[in-house]
Coordinates of C-alpha atoms in Angstrom, one line a residue:
M1 CA -16.5 47.5 4.7
I2 CA -13.6 47.1 2.3
A3 CA -12.1 44.5 4.4
R4 CA -15.2 42.5 4.5
L5 CA -15.6 43.0 0.5
L6 CA -12.1 41.6 0.1
L7 CA -12.7 38.7 2.5
A8 CA -15.6 37.9 0.7
L9 CA -13.2 37.8 -2.3
L10 CA -11.1 35.5 -0.5
L11 CA -13.8 33.2 0.4
L12 CA -15.4 32.9 -2.9
L13 CA -13.2 33.5 -5.9
G14 CA -10.9 31.1 -7.6
L15 CA -10.2 28.8 -10.7
A16 CA -8.7 25.5 -10.7
A17 CA -5.4 24.7 -12.2
P18 CA -4.6 21.2 -13.7
A19 CA -1.5 19.6 -12.6
R20 CA 1.0 17.1 -13.9
A21 CA 0.9 13.5 -12.5
D22 CA 4.4 13.4 -10.8
D23 CA 5.4 13.6 -7.5
I24 CA 6.3 17.3 -7.4
S25 CA 3.0 17.9 -8.6
T26 CA 1.2 15.7 -6.2
A27 CA 3.0 17.7 -3.3
G28 CA 1.9 20.9 -5.0
R29 CA -1.8 20.1 -4.3
G30 CA -1.0 20.6 -0.7
V31 CA 0.6 23.8 -1.0
V32 CA -1.1 27.1 -0.3
R33 CA -0.7 30.7 -0.9
V34 CA -1.1 32.5 2.7
V35 CA -2.6 36.0 2.6
T36 CA -2.9 38.7 5.4
I37 CA -5.1 41.4 5.4
A38 CA -4.7 44.4 8.0
S39 CA -7.3 46.8 8.4
T40 CA -8.3 49.8 10.8
D41 CA -11.6 51.5 11.3
G42 CA -12.7 49.3 8.0
E43 CA -10.1 50.6 5.8
I44 CA -7.2 48.2 4.5
V45 CA -3.9 49.7 6.0
G46 CA -1.8 46.4 4.9
F47 CA -1.6 43.4 2.7
G48 CA 0.6 40.6 2.5
H49 CA 1.4 37.1 1.4
G50 CA 3.7 34.0 1.3
S51 CA 3.2 30.5 0.8
G52 CA 2.5 27.4 3.2
F53 CA 1.6 23.7 3.0
A54 CA -0.7 21.3 4.4
I55 CA 0.5 19.4 7.4
A56 CA -2.9 18.0 8.1
P57 CA -5.9 18.3 6.0
N58 CA -7.0 21.2 7.7
R59 CA -3.8 22.7 9.0
I60 CA -1.3 24.4 7.3
V61 CA 2.7 25.4 7.9
T62 CA 4.2 28.7 7.1
N63 CA 6.9 31.3 8.3
A64 CA 6.5 33.2 11.3
H65 CA 7.0 36.6 9.7
V66 CA 4.5 36.0 7.0
V67 CA 1.6 36.0 10.0
E68 CA 3.8 38.3 12.2
L69 CA 1.2 41.2 11.9
A70 CA -1.9 38.4 12.7
A71 CA 0.0 37.3 15.7
R72 CA 0.6 41.0 16.9
Y73 CA -2.9 42.4 15.9
P74 CA -5.3 39.5 15.9
D75 CA -8.4 41.8 16.2
N76 CA -7.2 43.7 12.9
V77 CA -5.3 41.0 10.7
V78 CA -7.3 38.3 8.8
I79 CA -5.3 35.4 7.7
G80 CA -6.6 33.9 4.2
V81 CA -5.5 30.3 2.8
V82 CA -5.7 30.2 -0.9
P83 CA -5.6 26.5 -1.9
S84 CA -3.7 25.8 -5.3
E85 CA -6.6 24.3 -6.8
G86 CA -10.4 24.3 -6.6
D87 CA -13.0 27.4 -6.4
K88 CA -12.7 28.7 -3.0
S89 CA -10.3 30.3 -0.4
F90 CA -10.7 29.9 3.1
R91 CA -10.1 32.1 6.4
G92 CA -7.7 30.6 8.9
R93 CA -6.9 30.9 12.6
L94 CA -3.3 30.9 14.0
I95 CA -2.8 28.4 16.6
A96 CA 1.1 28.0 17.0
Y97 CA 3.7 30.7 16.5
D98 CA 7.5 30.8 17.1
P99 CA 9.2 33.5 16.0
K100 CA 12.5 32.0 16.6
R101 CA 12.3 29.5 14.5
D102 CA 10.5 31.3 11.9
L103 CA 7.7 28.9 11.9
A104 CA 4.0 29.2 12.4
L105 CA 0.7 26.8 12.3
I106 CA -2.6 28.1 10.8
E107 CA -6.2 26.1 11.1
F108 CA -9.0 26.7 8.7
S109 CA -12.3 24.9 7.9
G110 CA -14.3 24.2 5.0
A111 CA -12.0 21.9 3.0
T112 CA -9.4 19.3 3.1
L113 CA -5.9 19.5 1.4
P114 CA -3.6 16.5 0.8
P115 CA -1.1 16.7 3.7
L116 CA 2.8 16.7 2.7
T117 CA 5.0 14.2 4.3
L118 CA 8.4 15.0 6.1
Y119 CA 11.7 13.1 4.8
P120 CA 14.3 13.5 7.7
G121 CA 17.3 12.8 5.2
P122 CA 19.9 12.2 5.0
V123 CA 20.2 14.6 1.9
N124 CA 23.8 14.7 0.1
D125 CA 25.3 17.5 -1.1
G126 CA 24.4 18.7 -4.9
E127 CA 21.3 16.5 -4.6
T128 CA 18.6 17.8 -6.6
V129 CA 15.9 19.8 -4.4
V130 CA 12.7 22.0 -5.5
A131 CA 10.9 24.6 -4.0
L132 CA 7.2 25.1 -4.5
G133 CA 5.6 28.5 -3.5
Y134 CA 4.2 31.6 -4.8
P135 CA 7.4 34.2 -5.7
G136 CA 6.4 37.8 -5.4
N137 CA 8.3 38.8 -8.6
V138 CA 6.1 36.5 -10.7
D139 CA 3.0 37.5 -9.2
L140 CA 4.0 41.3 -9.8
A141 CA 4.9 40.4 -13.5
T142 CA 1.5 38.5 -14.3
A143 CA -1.1 39.6 -11.9
Q144 CA -3.8 42.0 -13.4
S145 CA -5.3 43.3 -10.2
A146 CA -5.5 42.5 -6.6
V147 CA -7.9 39.7 -7.0
D148 CA -5.5 37.7 -8.7
F149 CA -3.1 37.4 -5.4
I150 CA -6.5 35.5 -4.0
K151 CA -7.1 33.0 -6.8
P152 CA -6.3 29.5 -6.4
L153 CA -3.4 28.8 -8.7
S154 CA -0.8 26.1 -9.0
P155 CA 2.5 26.8 -7.2
V156 CA 5.5 28.0 -9.1
R157 CA 8.2 25.3 -9.3
S158 CA 12.2 25.8 -9.0
Q159 CA 15.0 23.7 -8.9
G160 CA 18.4 23.7 -7.4
G161 CA 20.9 21.8 -5.7
Y162 CA 21.3 21.0 -2.0
A163 CA 24.4 22.9 -0.4
G164 CA 24.6 21.9 3.1
R165 CA 23.4 22.6 6.6
R166 CA 24.4 26.0 8.4
R167 CA 23.1 27.7 11.7
L168 CA 21.4 31.2 11.1
T169 CA 20.5 32.9 14.2
S170 CA 21.0 29.6 16.2
V171 CA 18.3 28.0 14.0
E172 CA 19.7 24.9 11.8
V173 CA 18.8 25.6 8.3
L174 CA 19.5 24.0 4.7
L175 CA 21.3 26.0 2.0
H176 CA 20.0 25.5 -1.4
T177 CA 20.3 26.9 -4.7
A178 CA 16.5 26.6 -6.0
G179 CA 15.5 29.8 -7.2
I180 CA 13.2 31.5 -4.5
A181 CA 12.2 35.2 -3.9
R182 CA 9.9 37.2 -1.5
G183 CA 6.6 35.4 -1.4
N184 CA 8.1 31.8 -1.5
S185 CA 8.5 32.3 2.6
G186 CA 6.9 29.4 4.3
G187 CA 6.7 27.2 1.3
P188 CA 8.4 23.6 1.0
L189 CA 11.9 22.5 0.1
L190 CA 11.4 19.2 -1.4
D191 CA 13.5 16.1 -2.5
Q192 CA 12.5 14.7 -5.8
C193 CA 10.0 12.4 -4.6
G194 CA 7.8 15.3 -3.1
R195 CA 8.8 14.9 0.7
V196 CA 9.4 17.9 2.6
I197 CA 13.0 18.4 3.8
G198 CA 12.8 22.0 5.0
V199 CA 10.6 25.4 5.0
N200 CA 12.0 27.9 2.7
S201 CA 12.7 31.2 4.8
A202 CA 15.1 33.5 3.6
I203 CA 17.5 34.2 0.7
T204 CA 21.0 35.9 0.5
R205 CA 21.5 39.0 -0.9
A206 CA 23.2 39.3 -4.6
E207 CA 25.4 42.2 -4.8
E208 CA 28.2 42.8 -7.4
G209 CA 27.4 39.2 -9.2
D210 CA 27.6 37.1 -6.1
S211 CA 25.6 33.9 -6.6
T212 CA 21.9 33.8 -4.9
F213 CA 21.3 31.0 -1.9
G214 CA 18.1 30.0 -0.3
F215 CA 17.7 29.2 3.3
A216 CA 15.1 26.6 4.6
I217 CA 14.2 25.7 8.0
A218 CA 15.8 22.2 8.7
D219 CA 13.7 19.2 9.0
T220 CA 15.0 18.8 12.7
E221 CA 13.6 22.3 13.8
F222 CA 10.5 21.8 11.8
A223 CA 9.7 18.5 13.3
A224 CA 10.5 19.7 16.7
F225 CA 8.0 22.8 16.2
L226 CA 5.3 20.5 15.1
R227 CA 5.9 18.2 18.3
E228 CA 5.9 21.3 20.6
A229 CA 2.5 22.4 19.1
G230 CA 1.2 18.9 19.5
Q231 CA 0.8 18.7 15.9
A232 CA 0.7 15.1 14.2
Y233 CA 2.6 14.6 11.0
A234 CA 3.3 11.8 8.6
S235 CA 7.1 11.1 8.1
T236 CA 9.2 8.5 6.1
G237 CA 12.7 7.4 5.9
A238 CA 12.0 5.3 2.7
D239 CA 14.7 6.1 -0.3
C240 CA 13.6 7.9 -3.0
V241 CA 13.6 6.1 -6.0
S242 CA 11.8 7.2 -9.6
V243 CA 8.6 5.1 -10.8
E244 CA 10.8 3.9 -13.6
D245 CA 13.4 2.6 -11.5
R246 CA 11.5 1.2 -9.1
L247 CA 9.1 -0.7 -11.8
K248 CA 12.0 -2.1 -13.2
Q249 CA 13.1 -3.3 -9.7
D250 CA 9.7 -4.5 -9.2
E251 CA 9.9 -6.7 -12.2
A252 CA 13.1 -8.4 -10.9
A253 CA 11.8 -8.8 -7.3
A254 CA 8.5 -10.4 -8.9
A255 CA 10.5 -12.7 -10.9
A256 CA 12.7 -13.7 -7.8
R257 CA 9.8 -14.2 -6.1
A258 CA 7.9 -16.4 -8.8
E259 CA 11.3 -18.3 -8.8
Q260 CA 11.3 -18.5 -5.2
L261 CA 7.8 -19.9 -5.0
A262 CA 8.8 -22.3 -8.2
D263 CA 11.7 -23.6 -6.2
A264 CA 9.8 -24.2 -3.2
D265 CA 6.8 -25.9 -5.2
A266 CA 9.4 -28.1 -6.8
K267 CA 10.5 -29.0 -3.0
A268 CA 7.3 -29.7 -2.2
A269 CA 6.6 -32.0 -4.7
S270 CA 10.1 -34.0 -4.4
A271 CA 9.0 -34.1 -0.6
A272 CA 5.3 -35.2 -1.5
A273 CA 6.8 -37.8 -4.1
A274 CA 9.4 -39.0 -1.7
K275 CA 6.5 -39.5 1.1
R276 CA 4.7 -41.2 -1.6
D277 CA 7.5 -43.7 -2.4
A278 CA 7.8 -44.4 1.3
A279 CA 4.2 -45.0 1.8
I280 CA 4.3 -47.4 -1.3
E281 CA 7.4 -49.1 0.0
T282 CA 5.7 -49.7 3.5
M283 CA 2.7 -51.1 1.9
R284 CA 4.5 -53.1 -0.6
E285 CA 6.5 -54.9 2.5
R286 CA 3.5 -55.0 4.5
Q287 CA 1.5 -56.8 1.8
L288 CA 4.5 -59.2 0.9
W289 CA 4.7 -60.0 4.6
L290 CA 0.7 -60.8 4.5
R291 CA 1.4 -62.9 1.3
E292 CA 3.8 -65.1 2.9
N293 CA 1.8 -65.6 6.0
F294 CA -1.1 -66.6 4.0
I295 CA 0.9 -69.0 1.9
G296 CA 2.0 -70.2 5.5
A297 CA -1.5 -70.5 6.4
A298 CA -2.4 -72.5 3.3
T299 CA 0.1 -74.9 3.8
L300 CA -0.4 -75.7 7.2
L301 CA -4.0 -75.8 6.7
L302 CA -3.4 -78.2 3.8
V303 CA -1.1 -80.4 6.0
L304 CA -3.7 -80.7 8.7
G305 CA -6.6 -81.5 6.2
A306 CA -4.3 -84.3 4.4
T307 CA -3.4 -85.3 8.3
L308 CA -7.2 -85.8 9.1
A309 CA -8.3 -87.3 5.9
G310 CA -5.5 -89.9 6.2
W311 CA -6.3 -90.6 9.7
G312 CA -9.8 -91.2 8.8
A313 CA -9.1 -93.7 5.9
L314 CA -7.2 -95.4 8.3
R315 CA -9.9 -95.6 10.9
G316 CA -12.3 -96.5 8.0
S317 CA -9.8 -99.8 7.2
Q318 CA -10.0 -100.8 10.7
G319 CA -13.9 -101.0 10.6
R320 CA -14.1 -97.9 13.1
P321 CA -16.0 -94.7 12.6
A322 CA -14.1 -92.4 9.9
R323 CA -16.6 -90.0 8.1
S324 CA -16.2 -86.9 10.4
W325 CA -12.5 -87.2 10.1
V326 CA -12.5 -87.5 6.2
I327 CA -15.0 -84.5 6.2
G328 CA -13.1 -82.3 8.6
G329 CA -9.8 -83.2 6.3
G330 CA -11.9 -81.9 3.5
V331 CA -12.8 -78.9 4.9
L332 CA -9.4 -77.8 6.1
A333 CA -7.9 -78.8 2.1
I334 CA -10.8 -76.4 0.9
A335 CA -9.7 -73.7 3.7
A336 CA -6.3 -73.9 2.5
L337 CA -7.0 -73.6 -1.2
L338 CA -9.1 -70.4 -0.5
T339 CA -6.4 -68.9 1.8
F340 CA -3.8 -69.6 -0.8
F341 CA -6.0 -68.2 -3.9
L342 CA -7.1 -65.3 -1.6
R343 CA -3.5 -64.1 -0.7
P344 CA -2.4 -60.6 -1.6
T345 CA -0.9 -60.2 -5.2
G346 CA 2.0 -57.5 -4.0
T347 CA 0.4 -54.9 -6.4
V348 CA -0.1 -51.4 -4.6
T349 CA -2.2 -48.7 -5.5
L350 CA -2.3 -45.1 -3.8
P351 CA -3.7 -42.0 -5.0
S352 CA -1.2 -39.3 -6.2
I353 CA -0.6 -36.5 -3.4
A354 CA 2.4 -34.5 -5.0
A355 CA -0.1 -32.4 -7.2
A356 CA -2.5 -31.8 -4.4
T357 CA 0.3 -30.5 -2.1
V358 CA 1.7 -28.4 -4.8
A359 CA -1.8 -26.8 -5.5
G360 CA -2.2 -26.2 -2.0
Q361 CA 1.0 -24.4 -1.5
R362 CA 0.5 -22.1 -4.8
T363 CA -2.9 -20.7 -3.5
M364 CA -2.7 -18.5 -0.6
A365 CA -6.5 -18.7 0.8
G366 CA -7.9 -18.4 4.3
K367 CA -7.0 -16.4 7.2
L368 CA -3.2 -14.7 6.0
L369 CA -0.9 -12.4 7.6
C370 CA 0.4 -9.9 4.7
R371 CA 4.0 -8.1 5.4
P372 CA 5.2 -5.2 3.2
V373 CA 7.9 -5.9 1.0
P374 CA 10.2 -2.5 0.6
A375 CA 12.2 -3.6 -2.4
R376 CA 8.8 -4.4 -4.1
S377 CA 7.4 -1.0 -3.3
R378 CA 7.5 2.7 -3.8
I379 CA 6.7 4.4 -0.8
N380 CA 6.3 8.3 -0.4
L381 CA 3.7 9.3 1.8
T382 CA 2.5 6.1 3.7
V383 CA 4.1 3.8 6.5
P384 CA 2.9 0.4 5.6
R385 CA 2.2 -2.2 8.6
D386 CA 1.6 -6.0 8.4
M387 CA -2.0 -6.5 7.4
P388 CA -4.4 -9.3 8.1
L389 CA -6.3 -10.8 5.4
D390 CA -9.1 -13.2 5.2
W391 CA -9.1 -14.5 1.7
R392 CA -11.9 -16.7 0.0
G393 CA -11.3 -18.3 -3.1
D394 CA -14.3 -16.3 -5.0
G395 CA -12.7 -13.0 -4.0
C396 CA -14.5 -12.2 -0.4
V397 CA -12.1 -10.4 1.5
N398 CA -12.6 -10.2 5.3
G399 CA -16.3 -11.6 4.6
R400 CA -17.7 -8.3 3.4
T401 CA -15.5 -6.9 0.8
Q402 CA -16.1 -8.2 -2.9
Y403 CA -12.8 -8.1 -5.4
V404 CA -13.2 -8.9 -9.3
E405 CA -11.2 -11.5 -11.2
N406 CA -8.8 -10.0 -13.6
G407 CA -6.9 -12.6 -15.3
R408 CA -4.7 -13.9 -12.7
Q409 CA -5.2 -11.4 -10.1
W410 CA -8.5 -10.1 -8.3
E411 CA -9.1 -6.4 -8.2
R412 CA -11.0 -3.7 -6.0
L413 CA -10.8 0.1 -6.1
L414 CA -11.5 2.7 -3.5
V415 CA -12.6 5.9 -3.8
P416 CA -12.4 7.3 0.0
Q417 CA -14.5 10.7 0.3
G418 CA -11.8 12.2 3.0
E419 CA -8.7 12.2 0.8
Q420 CA -7.6 12.7 -2.5
T421 CA -6.5 9.3 -3.5
V422 CA -7.8 6.6 -5.5
S423 CA -6.6 2.8 -4.4
L424 CA -6.4 0.1 -6.8
L425 CA -5.9 -3.2 -4.5
D426 CA -4.9 -6.4 -6.2
Y427 CA -4.1 -10.1 -4.9
R428 CA -2.7 -13.0 -6.8
P429 CA -3.6 -15.8 -4.9
E430 CA -0.9 -18.3 -6.4
L431 CA 1.9 -16.0 -5.6
G432 CA 0.6 -14.9 -2.2
I433 CA 1.2 -11.3 -3.6
Y434 CA -0.9 -8.4 -2.2
T435 CA -0.3 -4.7 -3.9
E436 CA -2.0 -1.4 -2.9
N437 CA -1.9 0.9 -5.7
R438 CA -2.2 4.8 -4.9
Y439 CA -3.0 7.5 -7.2
Y440 CA -3.0 10.9 -5.7
L441 CA -5.1 13.1 -8.3
G442 CA -6.4 16.8 -8.2
A443 CA -9.9 17.9 -7.2
R444 CA -11.1 17.8 -10.5
E445 CA -10.2 14.4 -11.2
M446 CA -11.4 13.2 -7.6
A447 CA -14.8 14.6 -7.9
R448 CA -15.3 12.6 -11.2
A449 CA -14.2 9.5 -9.5
R450 CA -16.4 10.0 -6.8
K451 CA -19.3 10.4 -9.2
L452 CA -18.3 7.3 -10.9
R453 CA -17.9 5.5 -7.8
E454 CA -21.8 6.1 -7.0
A455 CA -22.4 3.5 -9.7
M456 CA -20.6 1.1 -7.6
T457 CA -23.8 -0.5 -5.9
L458 CA -22.3 -3.6 -4.5
K459 CA -21.9 -3.1 -0.7
A460 CA -21.1 -6.6 0.1
C461 CA -19.6 -10.2 -1.0
T462 CA -21.8 -12.0 -3.8
R463 CA -21.7 -14.9 -6.2
D464 CA -24.3 -13.6 -8.4
P465 CA -22.5 -13.4 -12.2
A466 CA -24.9 -10.4 -13.2
Q467 CA -23.9 -8.4 -10.1
L468 CA -20.2 -9.0 -10.4
S469 CA -20.5 -8.1 -14.3
E470 CA -22.1 -5.0 -13.2
F471 CA -19.7 -4.1 -10.5
A472 CA -16.6 -4.7 -13.0
Q473 CA -17.9 -2.5 -15.3
A474 CA -18.3 0.5 -12.9
Q475 CA -14.7 -0.1 -11.6
D476 CA -13.4 -0.3 -15.5
A477 CA -15.2 3.4 -15.7
I478 CA -13.0 4.5 -12.9
R479 CA -9.9 3.1 -14.1
A480 CA -10.3 4.8 -17.4
I481 CA -9.7 8.2 -16.1
L482 CA -6.7 7.1 -13.7
P483 CA -3.0 7.6 -14.8
A484 CA -0.9 5.2 -16.5
R485 CA 1.2 4.5 -13.5
P486 CA 0.1 4.9 -9.6
D487 CA 2.0 7.7 -7.7
E488 CA 2.9 4.9 -4.8
W489 CA 2.6 1.4 -4.3
V490 CA 3.2 -1.1 -1.3
S491 CA 3.4 -4.8 -2.3
Y492 CA 3.1 -7.4 0.3
D493 CA 3.9 -11.0 0.8
C494 CA 1.1 -12.9 2.1
T495 CA 1.4 -16.3 4.4
P496 CA -1.0 -18.3 6.4
A497 CA -1.7 -16.6 9.7
G498 CA 0.2 -18.1 12.6

């Protein structure tokens, strides 16, 4: 009975805790406390806890020694998964267990967590690393009762330096100086961008003033364990760059892109002008040729007309019929005059084609292929790929999704149901730059964003000004609750497909 009551608390109790908007706090939303409760004949005979983190929306990685009792006595030990935020905890089920690597995989249902991403290195000696988890000595100092161990609570953050790779009982581990304690077991060791580089597992003993070091199961062992368990995971080898540094690089890269396009436009305008000049010269030569031919024809007609008229006059003086000859000569003379006056003047007028050519190059529309540009992106958790885009001048994308004009760019906000992410998509047709900005929000902020999303009733492309205005206002309401800067963004260069 006591076990049931404790499990009920485990499933129902908890308070949400706000998190700061940085990479480590973003990763912390996927960190959990792992609790084990052992009972026999309805009485609790053992209680333990450690840390873990989401590798999939409903799967948690932790140390094998954290859930050892559950592996040995599955009928008598309950595993609890306590998220870092929200108002509920959940019962877990052990689905993979590797005591040699000291790793385990737990599945739960009832909620989804933001998975963490693996970074396979390299990590330099002395580089800053961060441990997230639930150290037991902090719990003992702050917990008021046993219930406090099963309340959703943000994980404790500690920072240190990377101290190299070692082997511990034939398992590759990472040595570091981030402060960890019993209870941190199974929690992630992160780089400064919040990517997992190891799984905290043990600490050295500090005797007679010795320094304390932490051991984390290395990324190589962690990845091998997941592959053997058949568990997919996200991984990225992108360099870790701060938001501030990346924004500065983005500004320089965007300026370079604009300069590149301006140079291309200048070349296109020059080529168009040269083509126009060549066309004018060709037309002028042709008209000069026609003019000379008209003058030659007029001269010939005039000579023939004078000859016929003279022949007619001669015949008339001899008393022979001459009227038709004189009339024919007059007709030819008139034809000669008309041919001369209708000759081409040599003036050439062609429409200006240079401006149209440049404008066509500076508006990337129609069927496009957009390729990611790492130099203008900050990529921590996603793996970007080439993306087809069918852009229409009125902001309709792929024939179904309406974007709203905002200055020189077009924008669309996405608030998905299955993940804790709000995405701001924007496109600049004159530069052919498409950007996906990702904001990783906490559970409370996501609930608020989803509630505001309900006001976005537009489900298809439209040109109705009233509908577009209402849609823009709904998007602005969501933008107002977003942080000043996204956590991650991917920038694409778009060019005509094919």
